[in-house]
mmCIF file with all atom_site columns, N, CA and C in Angstrom:
data_model
loop_
_atom_site.group_PDB
_atom_site.id
_atom_site.type_symbol
_atom_site.label_atom_id
_atom_site.label_alt_id
_atom_site.label_comp_id
_atom_site.label_asym_id
_atom_site.label_entity_id
_atom_site.label_seq_id
_atom_site.pdbx_PDB_ins_code
_atom_site.Cartn_x
_atom_site.Cartn_y
_atom_site.Cartn_z
_atom_site.occupancy
_atom_site.B_iso_or_equiv
_atom_site.pdbx_formal_charge
_atom_site.auth_seq_id
_atom_site.auth_comp_id
_atom_site.auth_asym_id
_atom_site.auth_atom_id
_atom_site.pdbx_PDB_model_num
ATOM 1   N N  . MET A 1 1  ? -12.110 -55.126 -30.923 1.00 47.00 ? 30 MET A N  1
ATOM 2   C CA . MET A 1 1  ? -13.366 -54.324 -30.873 1.00 47.00 ? 30 MET A CA 1
ATOM 3   C C  . MET A 1 1  ? -14.307 -54.037 -30.060 1.00 47.00 ? 30 MET A C  1
ATOM 4   N N  . CYS A 1 2  ? -14.790 -54.174 -29.492 1.00 52.00 ? 31 CYS A N  1
ATOM 5   C CA . CYS A 1 2  ? -15.496 -53.343 -28.722 1.00 52.00 ? 31 CYS A CA 1
ATOM 6   C C  . CYS A 1 2  ? -17.326 -54.359 -28.442 1.00 52.00 ? 31 CYS A C  1
ATOM 7   N N  . SER A 1 3  ? -17.403 -55.064 -27.993 1.00 62.00 ? 32 SER A N  1
ATOM 8   C CA . SER A 1 3  ? -18.839 -55.483 -28.059 1.00 62.00 ? 32 SER A CA 1
ATOM 9   C C  . SER A 1 3  ? -20.165 -55.001 -27.717 1.00 62.00 ? 32 SER A C  1
ATOM 10  N N  . ASP A 1 4  ? -21.415 -54.882 -28.461 1.00 63.00 ? 33 ASP A N  1
ATOM 11  C CA . ASP A 1 4  ? -22.318 -53.810 -28.141 1.00 63.00 ? 33 ASP A CA 1
ATOM 12  C C  . ASP A 1 4  ? -22.817 -53.508 -26.454 1.00 63.00 ? 33 ASP A C  1
ATOM 13  N N  . SER A 1 5  ? -22.443 -54.456 -25.653 1.00 58.00 ? 34 SER A N  1
ATOM 14  C CA . SER A 1 5  ? -22.515 -54.452 -23.921 1.00 58.00 ? 34 SER A CA 1
ATOM 15  C C  . SER A 1 5  ? -21.435 -53.219 -23.008 1.00 58.00 ? 34 SER A C  1
ATOM 16  N N  . GLU A 1 6  ? -20.850 -53.208 -24.253 1.00 52.00 ? 35 GLU A N  1
ATOM 17  C CA . GLU A 1 6  ? -18.786 -53.176 -23.908 1.00 52.00 ? 35 GLU A CA 1
ATOM 18  C C  . GLU A 1 6  ? -19.386 -51.411 -24.335 1.00 52.00 ? 35 GLU A C  1
ATOM 19  N N  . LYS A 1 7  ? -20.059 -51.218 -25.295 1.00 54.00 ? 36 LYS A N  1
ATOM 20  C CA . LYS A 1 7  ? -20.544 -49.987 -26.348 1.00 54.00 ? 36 LYS A CA 1
ATOM 21  C C  . LYS A 1 7  ? -21.356 -49.015 -25.115 1.00 54.00 ? 36 LYS A C  1
ATOM 22  N N  . ASN A 1 8  ? -22.458 -50.065 -24.708 1.00 55.00 ? 37 ASN A N  1
ATOM 23  C CA . ASN A 1 8  ? -23.423 -49.666 -23.939 1.00 55.00 ? 37 ASN A CA 1
ATOM 24  C C  . ASN A 1 8  ? -23.037 -49.493 -22.773 1.00 55.00 ? 37 ASN A C  1
ATOM 25  N N  . MET A 1 9  ? -22.199 -49.474 -21.979 1.00 53.00 ? 38 MET A N  1
ATOM 26  C CA . MET A 1 9  ? -21.818 -49.588 -20.562 1.00 53.00 ? 38 MET A CA 1
ATOM 27  C C  . MET A 1 9  ? -20.468 -47.750 -20.566 1.00 53.00 ? 38 MET A C  1
ATOM 28  N N  . SER A 1 10 ? -19.818 -48.040 -21.617 1.00 54.00 ? 39 SER A N  1
ATOM 29  C CA . SER A 1 10 ? -18.399 -46.821 -21.472 1.00 54.00 ? 39 SER A CA 1
ATOM 30  C C  . SER A 1 10 ? -19.653 -46.287 -21.985 1.00 54.00 ? 39 SER A C  1
ATOM 31  N N  . ALA A 1 11 ? -20.518 -46.103 -22.859 1.00 54.00 ? 40 ALA A N  1
ATOM 32  C CA . ALA A 1 11 ? -21.946 -44.624 -22.915 1.00 54.00 ? 40 ALA A CA 1
ATOM 33  C C  . ALA A 1 11 ? -21.894 -44.367 -21.706 1.00 54.00 ? 40 ALA A C  1
ATOM 34  N N  . PHE A 1 12 ? -22.238 -45.028 -20.822 1.00 52.00 ? 41 PHE A N  1
ATOM 35  C CA . PHE A 1 12 ? -23.930 -45.019 -19.785 1.00 52.00 ? 41 PHE A CA 1
ATOM 36  C C  . PHE A 1 12 ? -22.089 -44.704 -18.749 1.00 52.00 ? 41 PHE A C  1
ATOM 37  N N  . ALA A 1 13 ? -21.542 -45.129 -18.375 1.00 54.00 ? 42 ALA A N  1
ATOM 38  C CA . ALA A 1 13 ? -20.993 -43.952 -17.814 1.00 54.00 ? 42 ALA A CA 1
ATOM 39  C C  . ALA A 1 13 ? -20.470 -43.258 -17.756 1.00 54.00 ? 42 ALA A C  1
ATOM 40  N N  . ASP A 1 14 ? -19.695 -43.169 -18.989 1.00 55.00 ? 43 ASP A N  1
ATOM 41  C CA . ASP A 1 14 ? -19.504 -41.548 -19.613 1.00 55.00 ? 43 ASP A CA 1
ATOM 42  C C  . ASP A 1 14 ? -20.348 -40.588 -19.202 1.00 55.00 ? 43 ASP A C  1
ATOM 43  N N  . GLN A 1 15 ? -21.799 -41.150 -19.801 1.00 58.00 ? 44 GLN A N  1
ATOM 44  C CA . GLN A 1 15 ? -23.001 -40.222 -19.059 1.00 58.00 ? 44 GLN A CA 1
ATOM 45  C C  . GLN A 1 15 ? -23.225 -39.770 -17.417 1.00 58.00 ? 44 GLN A C  1
ATOM 46  N N  . ASN A 1 16 ? -22.877 -40.669 -16.612 1.00 59.00 ? 45 ASN A N  1
ATOM 47  C CA . ASN A 1 16 ? -22.958 -40.524 -15.149 1.00 59.00 ? 45 ASN A CA 1
ATOM 48  C C  . ASN A 1 16 ? -21.863 -39.615 -14.759 1.00 59.00 ? 45 ASN A C  1
ATOM 49  N N  . HIS A 1 17 ? -20.586 -39.844 -15.765 1.00 63.00 ? 46 HIS A N  1
ATOM 50  C CA . HIS A 1 17 ? -19.743 -39.066 -14.855 1.00 63.00 ? 46 HIS A CA 1
ATOM 51  C C  . HIS A 1 17 ? -18.853 -37.444 -15.119 1.00 63.00 ? 46 HIS A C  1
ATOM 52  N N  . ALA A 1 18 ? -19.377 -37.651 -16.081 1.00 65.00 ? 47 ALA A N  1
ATOM 53  C CA . ALA A 1 18 ? -18.806 -36.847 -17.213 1.00 65.00 ? 47 ALA A CA 1
ATOM 54  C C  . ALA A 1 18 ? -19.988 -35.296 -16.706 1.00 65.00 ? 47 ALA A C  1
ATOM 55  N N  . PRO A 1 19 ? -18.893 -33.872 -16.674 1.00 64.00 ? 48 PRO A N  1
ATOM 56  C CA . PRO A 1 19 ? -20.352 -33.027 -16.896 1.00 64.00 ? 48 PRO A CA 1
ATOM 57  C C  . PRO A 1 19 ? -21.105 -32.665 -17.190 1.00 64.00 ? 48 PRO A C  1
ATOM 58  N N  . ASN A 1 20 ? -21.672 -32.042 -17.109 1.00 72.00 ? 49 ASN A N  1
ATOM 59  C CA . ASN A 1 20 ? -22.973 -31.750 -18.241 1.00 72.00 ? 49 ASN A CA 1
ATOM 60  C C  . ASN A 1 20 ? -22.398 -30.663 -18.288 1.00 72.00 ? 49 ASN A C  1
ATOM 61  N N  . LEU A 1 21 ? -22.379 -29.729 -19.806 1.00 77.00 ? 50 LEU A N  1
ATOM 62  C CA . LEU A 1 21 ? -22.076 -28.921 -20.661 1.00 77.00 ? 50 LEU A CA 1
ATOM 63  C C  . LEU A 1 21 ? -22.447 -27.455 -19.518 1.00 77.00 ? 50 LEU A C  1
ATOM 64  N N  . THR A 1 22 ? -23.894 -28.023 -18.911 1.00 78.00 ? 51 THR A N  1
ATOM 65  C CA . THR A 1 22 ? -25.066 -26.696 -18.711 1.00 78.00 ? 51 THR A CA 1
ATOM 66  C C  . THR A 1 22 ? -24.145 -26.908 -17.547 1.00 78.00 ? 51 THR A C  1
ATOM 67  N N  . CYS A 1 23 ? -24.085 -27.634 -16.615 1.00 79.00 ? 52 CYS A N  1
ATOM 68  C CA . CYS A 1 23 ? -23.658 -27.590 -15.313 1.00 79.00 ? 52 CYS A CA 1
ATOM 69  C C  . CYS A 1 23 ? -22.482 -26.803 -15.311 1.00 79.00 ? 52 CYS A C  1
ATOM 70  N N  . VAL A 1 24 ? -21.627 -27.021 -15.920 1.00 79.00 ? 53 VAL A N  1
ATOM 71  C CA . VAL A 1 24 ? -20.049 -26.953 -16.285 1.00 79.00 ? 53 VAL A CA 1
ATOM 72  C C  . VAL A 1 24 ? -20.989 -24.977 -16.499 1.00 79.00 ? 53 VAL A C  1
ATOM 73  N N  . ARG A 1 25 ? -21.173 -24.085 -16.765 1.00 84.00 ? 54 ARG A N  1
ATOM 74  C CA . ARG A 1 25 ? -22.069 -23.431 -17.630 1.00 84.00 ? 54 ARG A CA 1
ATOM 75  C C  . ARG A 1 25 ? -21.806 -22.840 -15.916 1.00 84.00 ? 54 ARG A C  1
ATOM 76  N N  . LEU A 1 26 ? -22.729 -22.890 -15.841 1.00 84.00 ? 55 LEU A N  1
ATOM 77  C CA . LEU A 1 26 ? -24.078 -22.559 -14.398 1.00 84.00 ? 55 LEU A CA 1
ATOM 78  C C  . LEU A 1 26 ? -22.702 -23.006 -13.507 1.00 84.00 ? 55 LEU A C  1
ATOM 79  N N  . GLU A 1 27 ? -22.096 -23.541 -13.405 1.00 86.00 ? 56 GLU A N  1
ATOM 80  C CA . GLU A 1 27 ? -20.963 -23.458 -12.361 1.00 86.00 ? 56 GLU A CA 1
ATOM 81  C C  . GLU A 1 27 ? -19.393 -22.469 -12.886 1.00 86.00 ? 56 GLU A C  1
ATOM 82  N N  . TYR A 1 28 ? -19.256 -21.948 -12.973 1.00 87.00 ? 57 TYR A N  1
ATOM 83  C CA . TYR A 1 28 ? -18.554 -20.775 -14.304 1.00 87.00 ? 57 TYR A CA 1
ATOM 84  C C  . TYR A 1 28 ? -18.909 -18.979 -13.754 1.00 87.00 ? 57 TYR A C  1
ATOM 85  N N  . LYS A 1 29 ? -20.857 -19.405 -14.100 1.00 89.00 ? 58 LYS A N  1
ATOM 86  C CA . LYS A 1 29 ? -20.735 -18.109 -14.352 1.00 89.00 ? 58 LYS A CA 1
ATOM 87  C C  . LYS A 1 29 ? -21.310 -17.338 -12.916 1.00 89.00 ? 58 LYS A C  1
ATOM 88  N N  . ALA A 1 30 ? -20.984 -18.727 -12.045 1.00 89.00 ? 59 ALA A N  1
ATOM 89  C CA . ALA A 1 30 ? -21.792 -18.712 -10.177 1.00 89.00 ? 59 ALA A CA 1
ATOM 90  C C  . ALA A 1 30 ? -20.073 -18.365 -9.176  1.00 89.00 ? 59 ALA A C  1
ATOM 91  N N  . LYS A 1 31 ? -18.957 -18.330 -9.753  1.00 90.00 ? 60 LYS A N  1
ATOM 92  C CA . LYS A 1 31 ? -18.364 -18.188 -9.713  1.00 90.00 ? 60 LYS A CA 1
ATOM 93  C C  . LYS A 1 31 ? -17.825 -16.722 -10.445 1.00 90.00 ? 60 LYS A C  1
ATOM 94  N N  . VAL A 1 32 ? -17.580 -16.746 -11.268 1.00 91.00 ? 61 VAL A N  1
ATOM 95  C CA . VAL A 1 32 ? -17.492 -14.999 -11.329 1.00 91.00 ? 61 VAL A CA 1
ATOM 96  C C  . VAL A 1 32 ? -17.758 -14.588 -10.992 1.00 91.00 ? 61 VAL A C  1
ATOM 97  N N  . TYR A 1 33 ? -18.848 -14.697 -10.674 1.00 91.00 ? 62 TYR A N  1
ATOM 98  C CA . TYR A 1 33 ? -19.836 -13.630 -10.173 1.00 91.00 ? 62 TYR A CA 1
ATOM 99  C C  . TYR A 1 33 ? -19.938 -13.576 -8.186  1.00 91.00 ? 62 TYR A C  1
ATOM 100 N N  . HIS A 1 34 ? -19.267 -14.639 -8.168  1.00 91.00 ? 63 HIS A N  1
ATOM 101 C CA . HIS A 1 34 ? -18.997 -14.666 -6.727  1.00 91.00 ? 63 HIS A CA 1
ATOM 102 C C  . HIS A 1 34 ? -17.842 -14.122 -6.818  1.00 91.00 ? 63 HIS A C  1
ATOM 103 N N  . LEU A 1 35 ? -16.514 -13.763 -7.400  1.00 92.00 ? 64 LEU A N  1
ATOM 104 C CA . LEU A 1 35 ? -15.989 -13.186 -7.804  1.00 92.00 ? 64 LEU A CA 1
ATOM 105 C C  . LEU A 1 35 ? -15.990 -10.991 -7.693  1.00 92.00 ? 64 LEU A C  1
ATOM 106 N N  . TYR A 1 36 ? -16.630 -11.368 -8.442  1.00 92.00 ? 65 TYR A N  1
ATOM 107 C CA . TYR A 1 36 ? -17.250 -9.780  -8.528  1.00 92.00 ? 65 TYR A CA 1
ATOM 108 C C  . TYR A 1 36 ? -17.641 -9.336  -7.261  1.00 92.00 ? 65 TYR A C  1
ATOM 109 N N  . THR A 1 37 ? -19.401 -10.689 -6.853  1.00 94.00 ? 66 THR A N  1
ATOM 110 C CA . THR A 1 37 ? -20.062 -9.618  -5.314  1.00 94.00 ? 66 THR A CA 1
ATOM 111 C C  . THR A 1 37 ? -18.482 -9.337  -4.004  1.00 94.00 ? 66 THR A C  1
ATOM 112 N N  . TYR A 1 38 ? -17.189 -10.227 -4.666  1.00 92.00 ? 67 TYR A N  1
ATOM 113 C CA . TYR A 1 38 ? -16.305 -11.003 -3.255  1.00 92.00 ? 67 TYR A CA 1
ATOM 114 C C  . TYR A 1 38 ? -15.506 -9.236  -3.136  1.00 92.00 ? 67 TYR A C  1
ATOM 115 N N  . ARG A 1 39 ? -15.579 -9.076  -5.148  1.00 93.00 ? 68 ARG A N  1
ATOM 116 C CA . ARG A 1 39 ? -14.315 -7.655  -5.162  1.00 93.00 ? 68 ARG A CA 1
ATOM 117 C C  . ARG A 1 39 ? -15.141 -6.121  -4.184  1.00 93.00 ? 68 ARG A C  1
ATOM 118 N N  . LEU A 1 40 ? -16.646 -6.917  -4.847  1.00 94.00 ? 69 LEU A N  1
ATOM 119 C CA . LEU A 1 40 ? -17.688 -5.112  -5.030  1.00 94.00 ? 69 LEU A CA 1
ATOM 120 C C  . LEU A 1 40 ? -17.190 -4.283  -3.594  1.00 94.00 ? 69 LEU A C  1
ATOM 121 N N  . LYS A 1 41 ? -17.847 -6.181  -2.777  1.00 94.00 ? 70 LYS A N  1
ATOM 122 C CA . LYS A 1 41 ? -17.269 -5.530  -1.170  1.00 94.00 ? 70 LYS A CA 1
ATOM 123 C C  . LYS A 1 41 ? -16.186 -5.053  -0.629  1.00 94.00 ? 70 LYS A C  1
ATOM 124 N N  . ILE A 1 42 ? -15.275 -5.590  -0.625  1.00 93.00 ? 71 ILE A N  1
ATOM 125 C CA . ILE A 1 42 ? -13.571 -4.662  -0.696  1.00 93.00 ? 71 ILE A CA 1
ATOM 126 C C  . ILE A 1 42 ? -13.821 -3.629  -1.009  1.00 93.00 ? 71 ILE A C  1
ATOM 127 N N  . ILE A 1 43 ? -13.780 -4.069  -1.870  1.00 93.00 ? 72 ILE A N  1
ATOM 128 C CA . ILE A 1 43 ? -13.416 -1.644  -2.775  1.00 93.00 ? 72 ILE A CA 1
ATOM 129 C C  . ILE A 1 43 ? -14.836 -1.090  -1.388  1.00 93.00 ? 72 ILE A C  1
ATOM 130 N N  . ASN A 1 44 ? -15.969 -1.730  -1.207  1.00 93.00 ? 73 ASN A N  1
ATOM 131 C CA . ASN A 1 44 ? -17.126 -0.049  -0.928  1.00 93.00 ? 73 ASN A CA 1
ATOM 132 C C  . ASN A 1 44 ? -16.705 -0.476  1.318   1.00 93.00 ? 73 ASN A C  1
ATOM 133 N N  . ILE A 1 45 ? -15.966 -1.861  1.833   1.00 92.00 ? 74 ILE A N  1
ATOM 134 C CA . ILE A 1 45 ? -15.247 -1.862  3.404   1.00 92.00 ? 74 ILE A CA 1
ATOM 135 C C  . ILE A 1 45 ? -14.075 -0.278  2.751   1.00 92.00 ? 74 ILE A C  1
ATOM 136 N N  . LEU A 1 46 ? -13.546 -0.549  1.463   1.00 92.00 ? 75 LEU A N  1
ATOM 137 C CA . LEU A 1 46 ? -11.744 0.686   1.747   1.00 92.00 ? 75 LEU A CA 1
ATOM 138 C C  . LEU A 1 46 ? -12.872 1.410   1.168   1.00 92.00 ? 75 LEU A C  1
ATOM 139 N N  . CYS A 1 47 ? -13.602 1.936   0.409   1.00 92.00 ? 76 CYS A N  1
ATOM 140 C CA . CYS A 1 47 ? -14.297 3.170   0.570   1.00 92.00 ? 76 CYS A CA 1
ATOM 141 C C  . CYS A 1 47 ? -14.837 4.180   1.788   1.00 92.00 ? 76 CYS A C  1
ATOM 142 N N  . GLU A 1 48 ? -15.525 2.828   2.559   1.00 90.00 ? 77 GLU A N  1
ATOM 143 C CA . GLU A 1 48 ? -15.907 3.574   3.733   1.00 90.00 ? 77 GLU A CA 1
ATOM 144 C C  . GLU A 1 48 ? -14.776 4.119   4.832   1.00 90.00 ? 77 GLU A C  1
ATOM 145 N N  . LYS A 1 49 ? -13.641 3.362   4.936   1.00 88.00 ? 78 LYS A N  1
ATOM 146 C CA . LYS A 1 49 ? -12.048 3.213   5.778   1.00 88.00 ? 78 LYS A CA 1
ATOM 147 C C  . LYS A 1 49 ? -11.667 4.914   5.009   1.00 88.00 ? 78 LYS A C  1
ATOM 148 N N  . MET A 1 50 ? -11.625 4.745   3.897   1.00 88.00 ? 79 MET A N  1
ATOM 149 C CA . MET A 1 50 ? -10.371 6.328   3.900   1.00 88.00 ? 79 MET A CA 1
ATOM 150 C C  . MET A 1 50 ? -11.395 7.337   3.860   1.00 88.00 ? 79 MET A C  1
ATOM 151 N N  . HIS A 1 51 ? -12.797 7.278   4.094   1.00 84.00 ? 80 HIS A N  1
ATOM 152 C CA . HIS A 1 51 ? -14.204 8.467   4.137   1.00 84.00 ? 80 HIS A CA 1
ATOM 153 C C  . HIS A 1 51 ? -13.566 9.016   6.182   1.00 84.00 ? 80 HIS A C  1
ATOM 154 N N  . ASN A 1 52 ? -13.581 7.344   7.186   1.00 80.00 ? 81 ASN A N  1
ATOM 155 C CA . ASN A 1 52 ? -14.148 7.515   8.317   1.00 80.00 ? 81 ASN A CA 1
ATOM 156 C C  . ASN A 1 52 ? -11.871 7.941   8.463   1.00 80.00 ? 81 ASN A C  1
ATOM 157 N N  . TYR A 1 53 ? -11.452 8.325   7.418   1.00 67.00 ? 82 TYR A N  1
ATOM 158 C CA . TYR A 1 53 ? -9.692  7.862   8.354   1.00 67.00 ? 82 TYR A CA 1
ATOM 159 C C  . TYR A 1 53 ? -10.047 9.694   8.413   1.00 67.00 ? 82 TYR A C  1
#
């Protein structure tokens, strides 16, 4: 069984090292947005090449 000080230390460690769910969601949205804009850039480049061909 854990003492109170051990429980407090483990809760403190979890709080500092575990990612915040909001941060995880924002990071995921940023990655999705990055992939979306990257794909749009590739599509635009391909369309320009087709029109110039």
